[in-house]
Amino acid sequence: MRVTLTLLGGLLLGVTNAAAGSWYANEHTVEKGIRTGTTASGAEYRIMPDKSATVVKDGAIWVVGCKIDPINDNKNCEMHDAFERVMVVFGTTDRPTEICLPSHNFPGRTAFLRVDKNKAIETGEDGCVGGGFIAQMLKGKQLVSRIVVWPYDEFDDDKTDLSVLKDALALVKFVRAL
């Protein structure tokens, strides 16, 4: 009887500790320190021991990561869709500084971004636009990107699901604070 109570007490203590520093109260730790839970919108998330994270719902996947700069110790964060078609760069802030299309690499050419039926916007030659574009992305359901890949000089169009973008943005802020 005494062993059972001690074991039960330990389990309750473990659950309490997980919820105290968690992103959502339903978060729990699974194998090898991986934390998992469900957001208010119903998206599932995982936070890995290295502080990288994912948020997933209905096949839409966004990946979050922060790295410590070895020179100045700044924590630089970014997130991207599962296929790395679209990257949202935060740098050392909690707000996006750039939205980029990492595969766009044709010298002297620009790329394009379009949310739902809004007017397409043109990127710089680096495939990036300012972080303010996130406002339009948050209101949309789908982002269409058009890039030009070296050396073919042909358009390559892709679609990115924006349904869990809001959750991914919040997850960046949480992971940055870890």
mmCIF file of C-alpha atoms in Angstrom:
data_model
loop_
_atom_site.group_PDB
_atom_site.id
_atom_site.type_symbol
_atom_site.label_atom_id
_atom_site.label_comp_id
_atom_site.label_asym_id
_atom_site.label_seq_id
_atom_site.Cartn_x
_atom_site.Cartn_y
_atom_site.Cartn_z
ATOM 1 C CA MET A 1 0.000 0.000 0.000
ATOM 2 C CA ARG A 2 2.747 2.465 0.890
ATOM 3 C CA VAL A 3 4.640 1.750 -2.396
ATOM 4 C CA THR A 4 1.510 2.368 -4.462
ATOM 5 C CA LEU A 5 0.881 5.758 -2.832
ATOM 6 C CA THR A 6 4.488 6.821 -3.341
ATOM 7 C CA LEU A 7 4.379 5.788 -6.993
ATOM 8 C CA LEU A 8 1.059 7.545 -7.529
ATOM 9 C CA GLY A 9 2.411 10.678 -5.844
ATOM 10 C CA GLY A 10 5.428 10.636 -8.161
ATOM 11 C CA LEU A 11 3.208 10.343 -11.221
ATOM 12 C CA LEU A 12 1.051 13.247 -10.110
ATOM 13 C CA LEU A 13 4.146 15.346 -9.422
ATOM 14 C CA GLY A 14 5.463 14.582 -12.942
ATOM 15 C CA VAL A 15 2.189 15.678 -14.559
ATOM 16 C CA THR A 16 2.139 18.889 -12.530
ATOM 17 C CA ASN A 17 5.724 19.765 -13.509
ATOM 18 C CA ALA A 18 5.041 19.161 -17.213
ATOM 19 C CA ALA A 19 2.022 21.483 -17.183
ATOM 20 C CA ALA A 20 3.804 24.268 -15.264
ATOM 21 C CA GLY A 21 6.354 25.057 -18.017
ATOM 22 C CA SER A 22 4.281 23.899 -20.947
ATOM 23 C CA TRP A 23 2.911 25.756 -23.920
ATOM 24 C CA TYR A 24 -0.592 24.324 -23.340
ATOM 25 C CA ALA A 25 -1.942 22.724 -20.167
ATOM 26 C CA ASN A 26 -2.564 19.401 -21.969
ATOM 27 C CA GLU A 27 1.139 19.064 -22.808
ATOM 28 C CA HIS A 28 2.900 15.923 -21.666
ATOM 29 C CA THR A 29 6.338 14.445 -22.057
ATOM 30 C CA VAL A 30 6.764 11.327 -24.155
ATOM 31 C CA GLU A 31 9.913 9.354 -24.887
ATOM 32 C CA LYS A 32 13.342 10.958 -24.448
ATOM 33 C CA GLY A 33 12.109 14.385 -23.372
ATOM 34 C CA ILE A 34 9.860 15.079 -26.371
ATOM 35 C CA ARG A 35 6.963 17.296 -25.295
ATOM 36 C CA THR A 36 3.643 17.032 -27.097
ATOM 37 C CA GLY A 37 0.204 18.574 -26.821
ATOM 38 C CA THR A 38 -2.721 20.114 -28.684
ATOM 39 C CA THR A 39 -3.342 23.812 -29.330
ATOM 40 C CA ALA A 40 -6.694 25.535 -28.852
ATOM 41 C CA SER A 41 -7.282 25.248 -32.629
ATOM 42 C CA GLY A 42 -6.799 21.468 -32.478
ATOM 43 C CA ALA A 43 -3.313 21.366 -34.003
ATOM 44 C CA GLU A 44 -0.856 18.882 -32.515
ATOM 45 C CA TYR A 45 2.594 20.073 -31.576
ATOM 46 C CA ARG A 46 5.911 18.533 -30.559
ATOM 47 C CA ILE A 47 8.822 20.273 -28.891
ATOM 48 C CA MET A 48 12.079 18.365 -29.131
ATOM 49 C CA PRO A 49 14.847 18.411 -26.502
ATOM 50 C CA ASP A 50 16.963 20.621 -28.815
ATOM 51 C CA LYS A 51 14.094 23.182 -28.745
ATOM 52 C CA SER A 52 13.074 22.642 -32.363
ATOM 53 C CA ALA A 53 9.339 22.115 -32.744
ATOM 54 C CA THR A 54 6.546 21.226 -35.158
ATOM 55 C CA VAL A 55 2.866 22.054 -35.346
ATOM 56 C CA VAL A 56 0.564 19.870 -37.470
ATOM 57 C CA LYS A 57 -3.104 19.845 -38.430
ATOM 58 C CA ASP A 58 -4.856 18.126 -41.331
ATOM 59 C CA GLY A 59 -1.592 17.564 -43.197
ATOM 60 C CA ALA A 60 -0.321 21.134 -42.800
ATOM 61 C CA ILE A 61 3.071 21.069 -41.067
ATOM 62 C CA TRP A 62 5.240 23.969 -39.916
ATOM 63 C CA VAL A 63 8.679 23.558 -38.364
ATOM 64 C CA VAL A 64 10.144 25.998 -35.828
ATOM 65 C CA GLY A 65 13.793 26.355 -34.892
ATOM 66 C CA CYS A 66 16.070 28.699 -32.982
ATOM 67 C CA LYS A 67 19.856 28.699 -32.990
ATOM 68 C CA ILE A 68 22.297 30.462 -30.730
ATOM 69 C CA ASP A 69 24.818 32.602 -32.633
ATOM 70 C CA PRO A 70 28.298 31.395 -31.603
ATOM 71 C CA ILE A 71 29.762 34.904 -31.807
ATOM 72 C CA ASN A 72 27.242 37.098 -29.989
ATOM 73 C CA ASP A 73 24.978 34.501 -28.238
ATOM 74 C CA ASN A 74 21.822 35.945 -29.861
ATOM 75 C CA LYS A 75 18.966 33.499 -30.326
ATOM 76 C CA ASN A 76 17.922 33.631 -34.003
ATOM 77 C CA CYS A 77 14.635 31.951 -34.878
ATOM 78 C CA GLU A 78 12.851 30.968 -38.075
ATOM 79 C CA MET A 79 10.039 28.708 -39.199
ATOM 80 C CA HIS A 80 9.184 27.046 -42.471
ATOM 81 C CA ASP A 81 6.602 24.753 -43.990
ATOM 82 C CA ALA A 82 7.448 21.038 -44.027
ATOM 83 C CA PHE A 83 8.786 21.170 -47.580
ATOM 84 C CA GLU A 84 10.863 24.326 -46.968
ATOM 85 C CA ARG A 85 9.058 26.214 -49.722
ATOM 86 C CA VAL A 86 8.383 29.233 -47.499
ATOM 87 C CA MET A 87 10.556 30.475 -44.632
ATOM 88 C CA VAL A 88 9.552 33.064 -42.055
ATOM 89 C CA VAL A 89 12.650 34.678 -40.537
ATOM 90 C CA PHE A 90 12.486 36.304 -37.099
ATOM 91 C CA GLY A 91 16.146 36.893 -36.343
ATOM 92 C CA THR A 92 16.348 38.043 -32.733
ATOM 93 C CA THR A 93 12.783 39.445 -32.578
ATOM 94 C CA ASP A 94 9.365 37.950 -31.898
ATOM 95 C CA ARG A 95 8.035 39.386 -35.174
ATOM 96 C CA PRO A 96 8.861 38.246 -38.695
ATOM 97 C CA THR A 97 11.564 40.297 -40.373
ATOM 98 C CA GLU A 98 11.408 38.516 -43.755
ATOM 99 C CA ILE A 99 9.305 36.010 -45.666
ATOM 100 C CA CYS A 100 11.563 34.079 -48.071
ATOM 101 C CA LEU A 101 11.377 31.419 -50.763
ATOM 102 C CA PRO A 102 14.603 29.475 -50.085
ATOM 103 C CA SER A 103 14.646 27.567 -53.391
ATOM 104 C CA HIS A 104 14.561 30.732 -55.514
ATOM 105 C CA ASN A 105 18.141 31.102 -56.736
ATOM 106 C CA PHE A 106 18.242 32.365 -60.321
ATOM 107 C CA PRO A 107 20.541 35.431 -60.503
ATOM 108 C CA GLY A 108 18.810 38.611 -61.580
ATOM 109 C CA ARG A 109 15.292 37.143 -61.350
ATOM 110 C CA THR A 110 12.543 37.752 -58.806
ATOM 111 C CA ALA A 111 9.935 35.430 -57.335
ATOM 112 C CA PHE A 112 6.248 35.945 -56.498
ATOM 113 C CA LEU A 113 3.948 35.288 -53.547
ATOM 114 C CA ARG A 114 0.162 35.232 -53.603
ATOM 115 C CA VAL A 115 -2.250 34.574 -50.739
ATOM 116 C CA ASP A 116 -5.608 33.171 -51.858
ATOM 117 C CA LYS A 117 -7.042 35.538 -54.521
ATOM 118 C CA ASN A 118 -5.108 38.617 -53.381
ATOM 119 C CA LYS A 119 -2.809 40.390 -55.807
ATOM 120 C CA ALA A 120 0.575 38.658 -56.177
ATOM 121 C CA ILE A 121 3.583 40.490 -54.794
ATOM 122 C CA GLU A 122 7.079 40.382 -56.200
ATOM 123 C CA THR A 123 10.096 39.499 -54.065
ATOM 124 C CA GLY A 124 13.567 40.907 -54.337
ATOM 125 C CA GLU A 125 16.186 38.957 -56.282
ATOM 126 C CA ASP A 126 16.964 37.125 -53.030
ATOM 127 C CA GLY A 127 13.420 35.666 -52.993
ATOM 128 C CA CYS A 128 12.372 37.631 -49.889
ATOM 129 C CA VAL A 129 9.788 40.236 -48.921
ATOM 130 C CA GLY A 130 9.422 42.187 -45.695
ATOM 131 C CA GLY A 131 8.017 40.611 -42.560
ATOM 132 C CA GLY A 132 4.858 42.730 -42.776
ATOM 133 C CA PHE A 133 3.563 40.323 -45.448
ATOM 134 C CA ILE A 134 2.741 37.943 -42.575
ATOM 135 C CA ALA A 135 -0.464 39.946 -41.938
ATOM 136 C CA GLN A 136 -1.839 38.904 -45.321
ATOM 137 C CA MET A 137 -0.668 35.317 -44.785
ATOM 138 C CA LEU A 138 -2.498 35.125 -41.436
ATOM 139 C CA LYS A 139 -5.774 36.072 -43.119
ATOM 140 C CA GLY A 140 -5.387 33.496 -45.880
ATOM 141 C CA LYS A 141 -5.759 29.779 -46.362
ATOM 142 C CA GLN A 142 -3.157 29.122 -49.036
ATOM 143 C CA LEU A 143 0.043 30.725 -50.266
ATOM 144 C CA VAL A 144 1.121 30.210 -53.864
ATOM 145 C CA SER A 145 4.778 30.818 -54.599
ATOM 146 C CA ARG A 146 6.486 31.138 -57.960
ATOM 147 C CA ILE A 147 10.259 30.790 -58.032
ATOM 148 C CA VAL A 148 12.940 30.525 -60.704
ATOM 149 C CA VAL A 149 15.547 27.802 -60.152
ATOM 150 C CA TRP A 150 19.060 27.987 -61.585
ATOM 151 C CA PRO A 151 20.030 27.062 -64.326
ATOM 152 C CA TYR A 152 16.680 26.305 -65.989
ATOM 153 C CA ASP A 153 15.118 29.807 -66.102
ATOM 154 C CA GLU A 154 11.637 28.310 -65.788
ATOM 155 C CA PHE A 155 8.924 29.034 -63.239
ATOM 156 C CA ASP A 156 8.285 26.529 -60.460
ATOM 157 C CA ASP A 157 4.971 27.045 -58.627
ATOM 158 C CA ASP A 158 4.110 25.597 -55.224
ATOM 159 C CA LYS A 159 1.248 25.829 -52.753
ATOM 160 C CA THR A 160 1.616 26.097 -48.987
ATOM 161 C CA ASP A 161 -1.199 25.501 -46.486
ATOM 162 C CA LEU A 162 -1.524 28.406 -44.038
ATOM 163 C CA SER A 163 -4.093 26.808 -41.704
ATOM 164 C CA VAL A 164 -1.685 26.393 -38.755
ATOM 165 C CA LEU A 165 0.394 29.514 -39.397
ATOM 166 C CA LYS A 166 -1.048 31.349 -36.381
ATOM 167 C CA ASP A 167 -0.140 28.431 -34.106
ATOM 168 C CA ALA A 168 3.355 28.253 -35.614
ATOM 169 C CA LEU A 169 3.930 31.972 -34.956
ATOM 170 C CA ALA A 170 2.914 31.535 -31.316
ATOM 171 C CA LEU A 171 5.144 28.463 -31.054
ATOM 172 C CA VAL A 172 8.161 30.513 -32.209
ATOM 173 C CA LYS A 173 7.631 32.919 -29.308
ATOM 174 C CA PHE A 174 7.319 30.048 -26.827
ATOM 175 C CA VAL A 175 10.407 28.199 -28.116
ATOM 176 C CA ARG A 176 12.460 31.411 -28.110
ATOM 177 C CA ALA A 177 11.767 31.771 -24.376
ATOM 178 C CA LEU A 178 12.904 28.214 -23.531
#
